[in-house]
PDB file of C-alpha atoms in Angstrom:
ATOM      1  CA  GLU A  16       0.000   0.000   0.000  1.00 43.00           C
ATOM      2  CA  THR A  17       1.300   3.453  -0.940  1.00 39.00           C
ATOM      3  CA  THR A  18       1.074   6.145   1.719  1.00 43.00           C
ATOM      4  CA  ALA A  19       0.202   9.768   0.942  1.00 42.00           C
ATOM      5  CA  ALA A  20       3.793  10.794   1.723  1.00 44.00           C
ATOM      6  CA  GLU A  21       5.219   8.122  -0.595  1.00 44.00           C
ATOM      7  CA  SER A  22       2.801   9.135  -3.330  1.00 40.00           C
ATOM      8  CA  LYS A  23       3.879  12.768  -2.970  1.00 41.00           C
ATOM      9  CA  GLU A  24       7.545  11.750  -3.190  1.00 46.00           C
ATOM     10  CA  GLU A  25       6.898   9.693  -6.339  1.00 46.00           C
ATOM     11  CA  THR A  26       5.006  12.572  -7.941  1.00 44.00           C
ATOM     12  CA  SER A  27       7.819  14.960  -7.069  1.00 45.00           C
ATOM     13  CA  ALA A  28      10.420  12.610  -8.558  1.00 47.00           C
ATOM     14  CA  THR A  29       8.426  12.297 -11.776  1.00 46.00           C
ATOM     15  CA  GLU A  30       8.058  16.066 -12.016  1.00 48.00           C
ATOM     16  CA  GLU A  31      11.809  16.495 -11.560  1.00 49.00           C
ATOM     17  CA  LYS A  32      12.514  14.071 -14.410  1.00 50.00           C
ATOM     18  CA  GLY A  33       9.920  15.831 -16.535  1.00 46.00           C
ATOM     19  CA  ALA A  34      11.518  19.203 -15.881  1.00 45.00           C
ATOM     20  CA  ALA A  35      14.923  17.854 -16.908  1.00 47.00           C
ATOM     21  CA  ALA A  36      13.468  16.494 -20.128  1.00 44.00           C
ATOM     22  CA  LEU A  37      11.673  19.767 -20.876  1.00 47.00           C
ATOM     23  CA  GLU A  38      15.011  21.500 -21.231  1.00 50.00           C
ATOM     24  CA  THR A  39      15.887  19.338 -24.217  1.00 46.00           C
ATOM     25  CA  ALA A  40      12.460  18.496 -25.650  1.00 48.00           C
ATOM     26  CA  THR A  41      10.703  21.890 -25.271  1.00 71.00           C
ATOM     27  CA  GLY A  42       7.639  20.277 -23.801  1.00 90.00           C
ATOM     28  CA  LYS A  43       7.265  17.585 -26.459  1.00 94.00           C
ATOM     29  CA  PHE A  44       8.539  14.046 -26.866  1.00 96.00           C
ATOM     30  CA  THR A  45       8.686  13.383 -30.603  1.00 97.00           C
ATOM     31  CA  VAL A  46       9.164   9.722 -31.458  1.00 98.00           C
ATOM     32  CA  GLY A  47      10.313   8.722 -34.937  1.00 98.00           C
ATOM     33  CA  PHE A  48       8.864   5.463 -36.272  1.00 98.00           C
ATOM     34  CA  ASP A  49       8.119   3.511 -39.439  1.00 95.00           C
ATOM     35  CA  GLN A  50       4.345   3.645 -39.798  1.00 95.00           C
ATOM     36  CA  GLU A  51       4.286   0.308 -41.633  1.00 91.00           C
ATOM     37  CA  PHE A  52       6.012  -1.790 -38.985  1.00 93.00           C
ATOM     38  CA  PRO A  53       3.317  -3.643 -37.013  1.00 94.00           C
ATOM     39  CA  PRO A  54       3.039  -4.480 -34.187  1.00 96.00           C
ATOM     40  CA  MET A  55       5.672  -1.952 -33.065  1.00 97.00           C
ATOM     41  CA  GLY A  56       4.281   1.124 -34.810  1.00 97.00           C
ATOM     42  CA  PHE A  57       1.694   1.403 -37.582  1.00 96.00           C
ATOM     43  CA  VAL A  58      -1.608   2.936 -38.699  1.00 96.00           C
ATOM     44  CA  GLY A  59      -4.521   1.130 -37.069  1.00 95.00           C
ATOM     45  CA  ASP A  60      -7.889   0.359 -38.643  1.00 94.00           C
ATOM     46  CA  ASN A  61      -9.229   3.615 -37.192  1.00 96.00           C
ATOM     47  CA  GLY A  62      -6.541   5.647 -38.944  1.00 96.00           C
ATOM     48  CA  GLU A  63      -4.692   6.391 -35.699  1.00 97.00           C
ATOM     49  CA  TYR A  64      -1.069   5.531 -34.993  1.00 98.00           C
ATOM     50  CA  THR A  65      -0.774   2.549 -32.691  1.00 98.00           C
ATOM     51  CA  GLY A  66       1.572  -0.275 -31.710  1.00 98.00           C
ATOM     52  CA  PHE A  67       3.559  -1.741 -28.843  1.00 98.00           C
ATOM     53  CA  ASP A  68       6.433   0.737 -28.995  1.00 98.00           C
ATOM     54  CA  LEU A  69       4.112   3.708 -29.403  1.00 99.00           C
ATOM     55  CA  ALA A  70       2.023   2.613 -26.414  1.00 98.00           C
ATOM     56  CA  LEU A  71       5.159   2.459 -24.266  1.00 98.00           C
ATOM     57  CA  ALA A  72       6.390   5.808 -25.591  1.00 98.00           C
ATOM     58  CA  GLU A  73       3.067   7.537 -25.013  1.00 98.00           C
ATOM     59  CA  GLU A  74       2.910   6.376 -21.399  1.00 98.00           C
ATOM     60  CA  ALA A  75       6.537   7.403 -20.834  1.00 98.00           C
ATOM     61  CA  ALA A  76       5.838  10.871 -22.231  1.00 96.00           C
ATOM     62  CA  LYS A  77       2.791  11.228 -19.999  1.00 96.00           C
ATOM     63  CA  ARG A  78       4.806  10.379 -16.906  1.00 96.00           C
ATOM     64  CA  LEU A  79       7.486  12.865 -17.918  1.00 95.00           C
ATOM     65  CA  GLY A  80       4.931  15.617 -18.339  1.00 93.00           C
ATOM     66  CA  LEU A  81       5.682  15.861 -22.058  1.00 95.00           C
ATOM     67  CA  GLU A  82       3.338  16.051 -25.027  1.00 94.00           C
ATOM     68  CA  PHE A  83       3.623  12.813 -27.000  1.00 97.00           C
ATOM     69  CA  VAL A  84       4.150  13.330 -30.740  1.00 97.00           C
ATOM     70  CA  PRO A  85       4.373  10.169 -32.892  1.00 98.00           C
ATOM     71  CA  GLN A  86       6.264  11.185 -36.043  1.00 98.00           C
ATOM     72  CA  PRO A  87       6.295   8.771 -39.005  1.00 98.00           C
ATOM     73  CA  ILE A  88       9.597   8.841 -40.897  1.00 97.00           C
ATOM     74  CA  ASN A  89      11.197   7.236 -43.922  1.00 93.00           C
ATOM     75  CA  TRP A  90      13.405   4.555 -42.412  1.00 91.00           C
ATOM     76  CA  ASP A  91      16.356   5.351 -44.649  1.00 91.00           C
ATOM     77  CA  ALA A  92      16.182   9.000 -43.461  1.00 94.00           C
ATOM     78  CA  LYS A  93      16.016   8.221 -39.744  1.00 96.00           C
ATOM     79  CA  ASP A  94      19.511   9.494 -38.926  1.00 96.00           C
ATOM     80  CA  MET A  95      18.892  12.776 -40.724  1.00 97.00           C
ATOM     81  CA  GLU A  96      15.624  13.223 -38.812  1.00 98.00           C
ATOM     82  CA  LEU A  97      17.388  12.595 -35.505  1.00 97.00           C
ATOM     83  CA  GLU A  98      20.415  14.781 -36.199  1.00 96.00           C
ATOM     84  CA  SER A  99      18.248  17.678 -37.397  1.00 96.00           C
ATOM     85  CA  GLY A 100      16.153  17.595 -34.228  1.00 94.00           C
ATOM     86  CA  ASN A 101      12.922  16.719 -36.028  1.00 96.00           C
ATOM     87  CA  ILE A 102      12.596  13.747 -33.681  1.00 97.00           C
ATOM     88  CA  ASP A 103      13.889  13.103 -30.160  1.00 97.00           C
ATOM     89  CA  CYS A 104      14.482   9.391 -30.620  1.00 98.00           C
ATOM     90  CA  ILE A 105      13.978   6.384 -32.856  1.00 98.00           C
ATOM     91  CA  TRP A 106      11.631   4.000 -31.053  1.00 98.00           C
ATOM     92  CA  ASN A 107      10.319   1.383 -33.428  1.00 95.00           C
ATOM     93  CA  GLY A 108      11.885  -2.059 -33.363  1.00 94.00           C
ATOM     94  CA  PHE A 109      15.293  -0.403 -33.723  1.00 96.00           C
ATOM     95  CA  THR A 110      18.110  -2.956 -33.776  1.00 94.00           C
ATOM     96  CA  MET A 111      21.102  -2.140 -31.577  1.00 96.00           C
ATOM     97  CA  GLN A 112      23.605  -4.584 -33.077  1.00 93.00           C
ATOM     98  CA  GLY A 113      26.021  -2.850 -35.422  1.00 91.00           C
ATOM     99  CA  ARG A 114      24.905   0.567 -34.216  1.00 94.00           C
ATOM    100  CA  GLU A 115      26.133   0.423 -30.621  1.00 95.00           C
ATOM    101  CA  ASP A 116      28.367   3.496 -30.852  1.00 96.00           C
ATOM    102  CA  ALA A 117      26.187   5.607 -33.141  1.00 97.00           C
ATOM    103  CA  TYR A 118      23.486   6.538 -30.617  1.00 98.00           C
ATOM    104  CA  THR A 119      22.804   7.054 -26.947  1.00 98.00           C
ATOM    105  CA  TRP A 120      20.759   3.958 -26.179  1.00 99.00           C
ATOM    106  CA  VAL A 121      18.055   2.872 -23.786  1.00 98.00           C
ATOM    107  CA  GLY A 122      17.999  -0.887 -24.008  1.00 97.00           C
ATOM    108  CA  PRO A 123      18.023  -3.614 -24.963  1.00 98.00           C
ATOM    109  CA  TYR A 124      14.350  -4.091 -24.195  1.00 98.00           C
ATOM    110  CA  MET A 125      13.303  -6.872 -26.581  1.00 97.00           C
ATOM    111  CA  ALA A 126      14.820  -9.817 -28.467  1.00 96.00           C
ATOM    112  CA  ASN A 127      14.344 -10.371 -32.193  1.00 94.00           C
ATOM    113  CA  ASN A 128      15.675 -12.380 -35.141  1.00 95.00           C
ATOM    114  CA  GLN A 129      16.091 -11.643 -38.824  1.00 96.00           C
ATOM    115  CA  VAL A 130      14.206 -14.302 -40.783  1.00 97.00           C
ATOM    116  CA  PHE A 131      12.986 -15.127 -44.271  1.00 98.00           C
ATOM    117  CA  VAL A 132       9.286 -15.219 -45.137  1.00 98.00           C
ATOM    118  CA  VAL A 133       8.155 -17.276 -48.134  1.00 98.00           C
ATOM    119  CA  ASP A 134       4.872 -18.397 -49.666  1.00 98.00           C
ATOM    120  CA  GLY A 135       3.166 -21.047 -47.580  1.00 96.00           C
ATOM    121  CA  ASP A 136       3.183 -23.504 -50.487  1.00 97.00           C
ATOM    122  CA  SER A 137       6.777 -22.782 -51.500  1.00 97.00           C
ATOM    123  CA  ASP A 138       9.342 -25.579 -51.650  1.00 97.00           C
ATOM    124  CA  ILE A 139      11.829 -23.212 -49.978  1.00 98.00           C
ATOM    125  CA  VAL A 140      12.612 -24.729 -46.575  1.00 97.00           C
ATOM    126  CA  THR A 141      16.107 -23.516 -45.675  1.00 97.00           C
ATOM    127  CA  LYS A 142      18.368 -20.589 -46.529  1.00 96.00           C
ATOM    128  CA  ALA A 143      20.176 -22.862 -48.987  1.00 97.00           C
ATOM    129  CA  ASP A 144      16.949 -23.109 -50.984  1.00 98.00           C
ATOM    130  CA  LEU A 145      17.145 -19.369 -51.679  1.00 98.00           C
ATOM    131  CA  ASN A 146      19.830 -20.094 -54.279  1.00 98.00           C
ATOM    132  CA  GLY A 147      18.833 -18.288 -57.473  1.00 98.00           C
ATOM    133  CA  LYS A 148      15.722 -16.789 -55.862  1.00 99.00           C
ATOM    134  CA  ALA A 149      14.470 -13.195 -55.852  1.00 99.00           C
ATOM    135  CA  VAL A 150      14.730 -11.744 -52.340  1.00 99.00           C
ATOM    136  CA  GLU A 151      13.439  -8.416 -51.018  1.00 98.00           C
ATOM    137  CA  VAL A 152      14.450  -6.443 -47.917  1.00 98.00           C
ATOM    138  CA  GLN A 153      13.772  -2.968 -46.519  1.00 96.00           C
ATOM    139  CA  LYS A 154      16.258  -0.195 -47.319  1.00 95.00           C
ATOM    140  CA  ASP A 155      18.757   0.660 -44.567  1.00 91.00           C
ATOM    141  CA  SER A 156      17.393  -2.103 -42.324  1.00 93.00           C
ATOM    142  CA  SER A 157      19.135  -4.531 -40.010  1.00 92.00           C
ATOM    143  CA  GLY A 158      17.922  -7.269 -42.346  1.00 95.00           C
ATOM    144  CA  LEU A 159      19.895  -5.697 -45.181  1.00 96.00           C
ATOM    145  CA  ASN A 160      22.938  -5.410 -42.925  1.00 94.00           C
ATOM    146  CA  ALA A 161      22.649  -9.074 -41.957  1.00 95.00           C
ATOM    147  CA  ILE A 162      22.451 -10.139 -45.598  1.00 97.00           C
ATOM    148  CA  ASN A 163      25.457  -8.009 -46.519  1.00 96.00           C
ATOM    149  CA  ASP A 164      27.383  -9.616 -43.657  1.00 95.00           C
ATOM    150  CA  ASP A 165      26.835 -13.061 -45.192  1.00 96.00           C
ATOM    151  CA  ALA A 166      28.682 -12.802 -48.515  1.00 97.00           C
ATOM    152  CA  ASP A 167      28.051 -16.414 -49.525  1.00 97.00           C
ATOM    153  CA  LEU A 168      24.313 -16.143 -48.924  1.00 98.00           C
ATOM    154  CA  LEU A 169      24.092 -12.840 -50.791  1.00 98.00           C
ATOM    155  CA  ALA A 170      25.998 -14.273 -53.743  1.00 98.00           C
ATOM    156  CA  SER A 171      23.582 -17.201 -53.912  1.00 98.00           C
ATOM    157  CA  PHE A 172      20.505 -15.019 -54.483  1.00 99.00           C
ATOM    158  CA  GLY A 173      19.213 -14.557 -57.981  1.00 98.00           C
ATOM    159  CA  SER A 174      18.525 -10.947 -57.010  1.00 98.00           C
ATOM    160  CA  LEU A 175      18.236  -8.732 -53.945  1.00 99.00           C
ATOM    161  CA  THR A 176      15.847  -5.785 -54.141  1.00 98.00           C
ATOM    162  CA  GLU A 177      15.627  -3.040 -51.517  1.00 98.00           C
ATOM    163  CA  VAL A 178      12.127  -1.658 -50.947  1.00 97.00           C
ATOM    164  CA  ALA A 179      10.788   1.233 -48.887  1.00 93.00           C
ATOM    165  CA  ASP A 180       8.754  -0.843 -46.424  1.00 92.00           C
ATOM    166  CA  TYR A 181       7.770  -4.387 -45.543  1.00 91.00           C
ATOM    167  CA  ASN A 182       4.151  -4.020 -46.641  1.00 91.00           C
ATOM    168  CA  THR A 183       5.440  -3.520 -50.182  1.00 94.00           C
ATOM    169  CA  ALA A 184       7.734  -6.532 -49.861  1.00 96.00           C
ATOM    170  CA  LEU A 185       4.969  -8.798 -48.557  1.00 96.00           C
ATOM    171  CA  MET A 186       2.623  -7.682 -51.334  1.00 96.00           C
ATOM    172  CA  ASP A 187       5.363  -8.542 -53.827  1.00 98.00           C
ATOM    173  CA  LEU A 188       5.711 -11.948 -52.187  1.00 98.00           C
ATOM    174  CA  GLU A 189       1.971 -12.539 -52.362  1.00 96.00           C
ATOM    175  CA  SER A 190       1.847 -11.558 -56.044  1.00 97.00           C
ATOM    176  CA  GLY A 191       4.859 -13.693 -56.930  1.00 97.00           C
ATOM    177  CA  ALA A 192       7.090 -10.724 -57.760  1.00 98.00           C
ATOM    178  CA  CYS A 193       9.644 -12.091 -55.298  1.00 98.00           C
ATOM    179  CA  ASP A 194      10.336 -15.451 -53.677  1.00 99.00           C
ATOM    180  CA  ALA A 195      11.306 -14.393 -50.153  1.00 99.00           C
ATOM    181  CA  VAL A 196      11.382 -11.406 -47.825  1.00 98.00           C
ATOM    182  CA  CYS A 197      14.046 -10.889 -45.169  1.00 98.00           C
ATOM    183  CA  MET A 198      12.546  -9.147 -42.142  1.00 96.00           C
ATOM    184  CA  ASP A 199      12.155  -9.024 -38.363  1.00 94.00           C
ATOM    185  CA  SER A 200      10.622 -12.166 -36.858  1.00 94.00           C
ATOM    186  CA  ILE A 201       8.454 -10.080 -34.514  1.00 92.00           C
ATOM    187  CA  VAL A 202       6.893  -8.231 -37.428  1.00 91.00           C
ATOM    188  CA  ALA A 203       6.687 -11.277 -39.690  1.00 93.00           C
ATOM    189  CA  GLY A 204       4.827 -13.334 -37.115  1.00 91.00           C
ATOM    190  CA  TYR A 205       2.367 -10.542 -36.398  1.00 91.00           C
ATOM    191  CA  GLN A 206       1.741  -9.822 -40.081  1.00 90.00           C
ATOM    192  CA  ILE A 207       1.092 -13.450 -40.960  1.00 92.00           C
ATOM    193  CA  LYS A 208      -1.186 -14.050 -37.967  1.00 89.00           C
ATOM    194  CA  SER A 209      -3.201 -10.849 -38.340  1.00 88.00           C
ATOM    195  CA  SER A 210      -3.609 -11.081 -42.124  1.00 89.00           C
ATOM    196  CA  GLY A 211      -4.251 -14.814 -42.323  1.00 91.00           C
ATOM    197  CA  LYS A 212      -2.187 -14.936 -45.508  1.00 92.00           C
ATOM    198  CA  ASN A 213      -0.622 -18.187 -46.683  1.00 96.00           C
ATOM    199  CA  MET A 214       2.977 -17.432 -45.750  1.00 97.00           C
ATOM    200  CA  LYS A 215       5.562 -19.153 -43.582  1.00 97.00           C
ATOM    201  CA  ILE A 216       8.745 -18.225 -41.743  1.00 97.00           C
ATOM    202  CA  LEU A 217      11.849 -20.322 -42.400  1.00 97.00           C
ATOM    203  CA  GLU A 218      13.322 -21.916 -39.297  1.00 94.00           C
ATOM    204  CA  ASP A 219      16.794 -20.856 -40.440  1.00 92.00           C
ATOM    205  CA  THR A 220      17.423 -17.480 -38.815  1.00 92.00           C
ATOM    206  CA  LEU A 221      19.822 -14.983 -40.330  1.00 93.00           C
ATOM    207  CA  ALA A 222      20.774 -12.984 -37.240  1.00 89.00           C
ATOM    208  CA  ALA A 223      19.814 -12.725 -33.570  1.00 93.00           C
ATOM    209  CA  GLU A 224      19.486  -9.182 -32.309  1.00 95.00           C
ATOM    210  CA  GLU A 225      17.906  -6.904 -29.728  1.00 97.00           C
ATOM    211  CA  TYR A 226      15.809  -3.763 -29.918  1.00 98.00           C
ATOM    212  CA  GLY A 227      16.682  -0.484 -28.221  1.00 98.00           C
ATOM    213  CA  ILE A 228      15.557   3.149 -28.183  1.00 99.00           C
ATOM    214  CA  GLY A 229      18.040   5.305 -30.072  1.00 99.00           C
ATOM    215  CA  PHE A 230      18.656   8.908 -29.001  1.00 98.00           C
ATOM    216  CA  LYS A 231      21.040  11.377 -30.616  1.00 97.00           C
ATOM    217  CA  LYS A 232      24.572  10.688 -29.424  1.00 97.00           C
ATOM    218  CA  GLY A 233      25.139  12.670 -26.233  1.00 96.00           C
ATOM    219  CA  ASP A 234      21.454  13.245 -25.440  1.00 95.00           C
ATOM    220  CA  ASP A 235      22.046  11.567 -22.095  1.00 96.00           C
ATOM    221  CA  ALA A 236      19.564  13.535 -19.967  1.00 94.00           C
ATOM    222  CA  LEU A 237      16.491  12.672 -22.012  1.00 95.00           C
ATOM    223  CA  ALA A 238      17.590   9.061 -22.461  1.00 97.00           C
ATOM    224  CA  ALA A 239      18.110   8.677 -18.704  1.00 97.00           C
ATOM    225  CA  ALA A 240      14.726  10.248 -17.965  1.00 96.00           C
ATOM    226  CA  VAL A 241      12.984   7.864 -20.355  1.00 97.00           C
ATOM    227  CA  LYS A 242      14.775   4.847 -18.891  1.00 98.00           C
ATOM    228  CA  ASP A 243      13.785   5.903 -15.369  1.00 97.00           C
ATOM    229  CA  VAL A 244      10.084   6.081 -16.197  1.00 97.00           C
ATOM    230  CA  LEU A 245      10.247   2.804 -18.116  1.00 98.00           C
ATOM    231  CA  MET A 246      11.650   1.112 -15.033  1.00 98.00           C
ATOM    232  CA  GLU A 247       8.801   2.658 -13.018  1.00 98.00           C
ATOM    233  CA  MET A 248       6.394   1.197 -15.575  1.00 98.00           C
ATOM    234  CA  VAL A 249       8.044  -2.201 -15.152  1.00 98.00           C
ATOM    235  CA  ALA A 250       7.745  -1.979 -11.372  1.00 98.00           C
ATOM    236  CA  ASP A 251       4.061  -1.027 -11.340  1.00 98.00           C
ATOM    237  CA  GLY A 252       3.025  -3.601 -13.952  1.00 98.00           C
ATOM    238  CA  THR A 253       2.223  -1.159 -16.760  1.00 98.00           C
ATOM    239  CA  VAL A 254       4.801  -2.602 -19.162  1.00 98.00           C
ATOM    240  CA  GLU A 255       3.594  -6.153 -18.572  1.00 97.00           C
ATOM    241  CA  LYS A 256      -0.002  -5.068 -19.223  1.00 98.00           C
ATOM    242  CA  ILE A 257       0.911  -3.360 -22.509  1.00 98.00           C
ATOM    243  CA  SER A 258       3.059  -6.310 -23.586  1.00 96.00           C
ATOM    244  CA  ASN A 259       0.279  -8.787 -22.859  1.00 94.00           C
ATOM    245  CA  GLU A 260      -2.124  -6.724 -24.959  1.00 94.00           C
ATOM    246  CA  TRP A 261       0.153  -6.985 -27.998  1.00 95.00           C
ATOM    247  CA  PHE A 262       1.948 -10.313 -27.603  1.00 92.00           C
ATOM    248  CA  GLY A 263       0.032 -12.332 -25.026  1.00 86.00           C
ATOM    249  CA  SER A 264       3.102 -12.428 -22.779  1.00 89.00           C
ATOM    250  CA  ASN A 265       5.702 -10.108 -21.279  1.00 94.00           C
ATOM    251  CA  VAL A 266       8.469  -9.704 -23.871  1.00 94.00           C
ATOM    252  CA  PHE A 267      10.055  -6.632 -22.265  1.00 96.00           C
ATOM    253  CA  THR A 268      13.635  -7.251 -21.091  1.00 96.00           C
ATOM    254  CA  LEU A 269      14.969  -3.831 -20.017  1.00 96.00           C
ATOM    255  CA  LYS A 270      16.886  -3.942 -16.732  1.00 90.00           C
TER     256      LYS A 270
END
């Protein structure tokens, strides 16, 4: 049970963190995200932005006393958006591996794998079966990085096409314009389940990775404030509740 005095202390602590963040965010917390990346961030059936990451970010902003602004961005322009100050962070299934020194991070907070999605009736079963096949991947994505890191696999493809977003890639897969899509397992599983489309994920994974929240290098105060409120949300059960709503279990790993 929380006493009145304890409640007052908690409120005061939250206000102090909010005040610190206000100095760098001018009263707003603008989160950059790919609006076609369900279930992390996307446009819902009602036309509103929604998703697991956005739900966490909105609650964090509220606790910091900041106005939450979800800002859709082109994924290949994310660094420009961050450096220019158009967004305060990149919070949208953002892979930390290979980018450890490029940002001030909060994380890791979730595990993920890069996988290949193929037609449900395809005879493609392993990565070796992608020999001579047409593969698609999102521009400037961790999936593209993972493919480029595997020279033998890349050389085996018939072609590798970079597309703007995964919805485009999956539509190409459905139409037969490509044979496989390399993408995040979290997103692939959600897309297949929610759409009911006849697609399958190969058991062969390309890369294991973890998601983090990327702030501009040196933006330590805002990053620390966000981490503090996230840990509060872990402690009071808010994170678990949000995670259960999206995944049916608690996938959040931030410590």
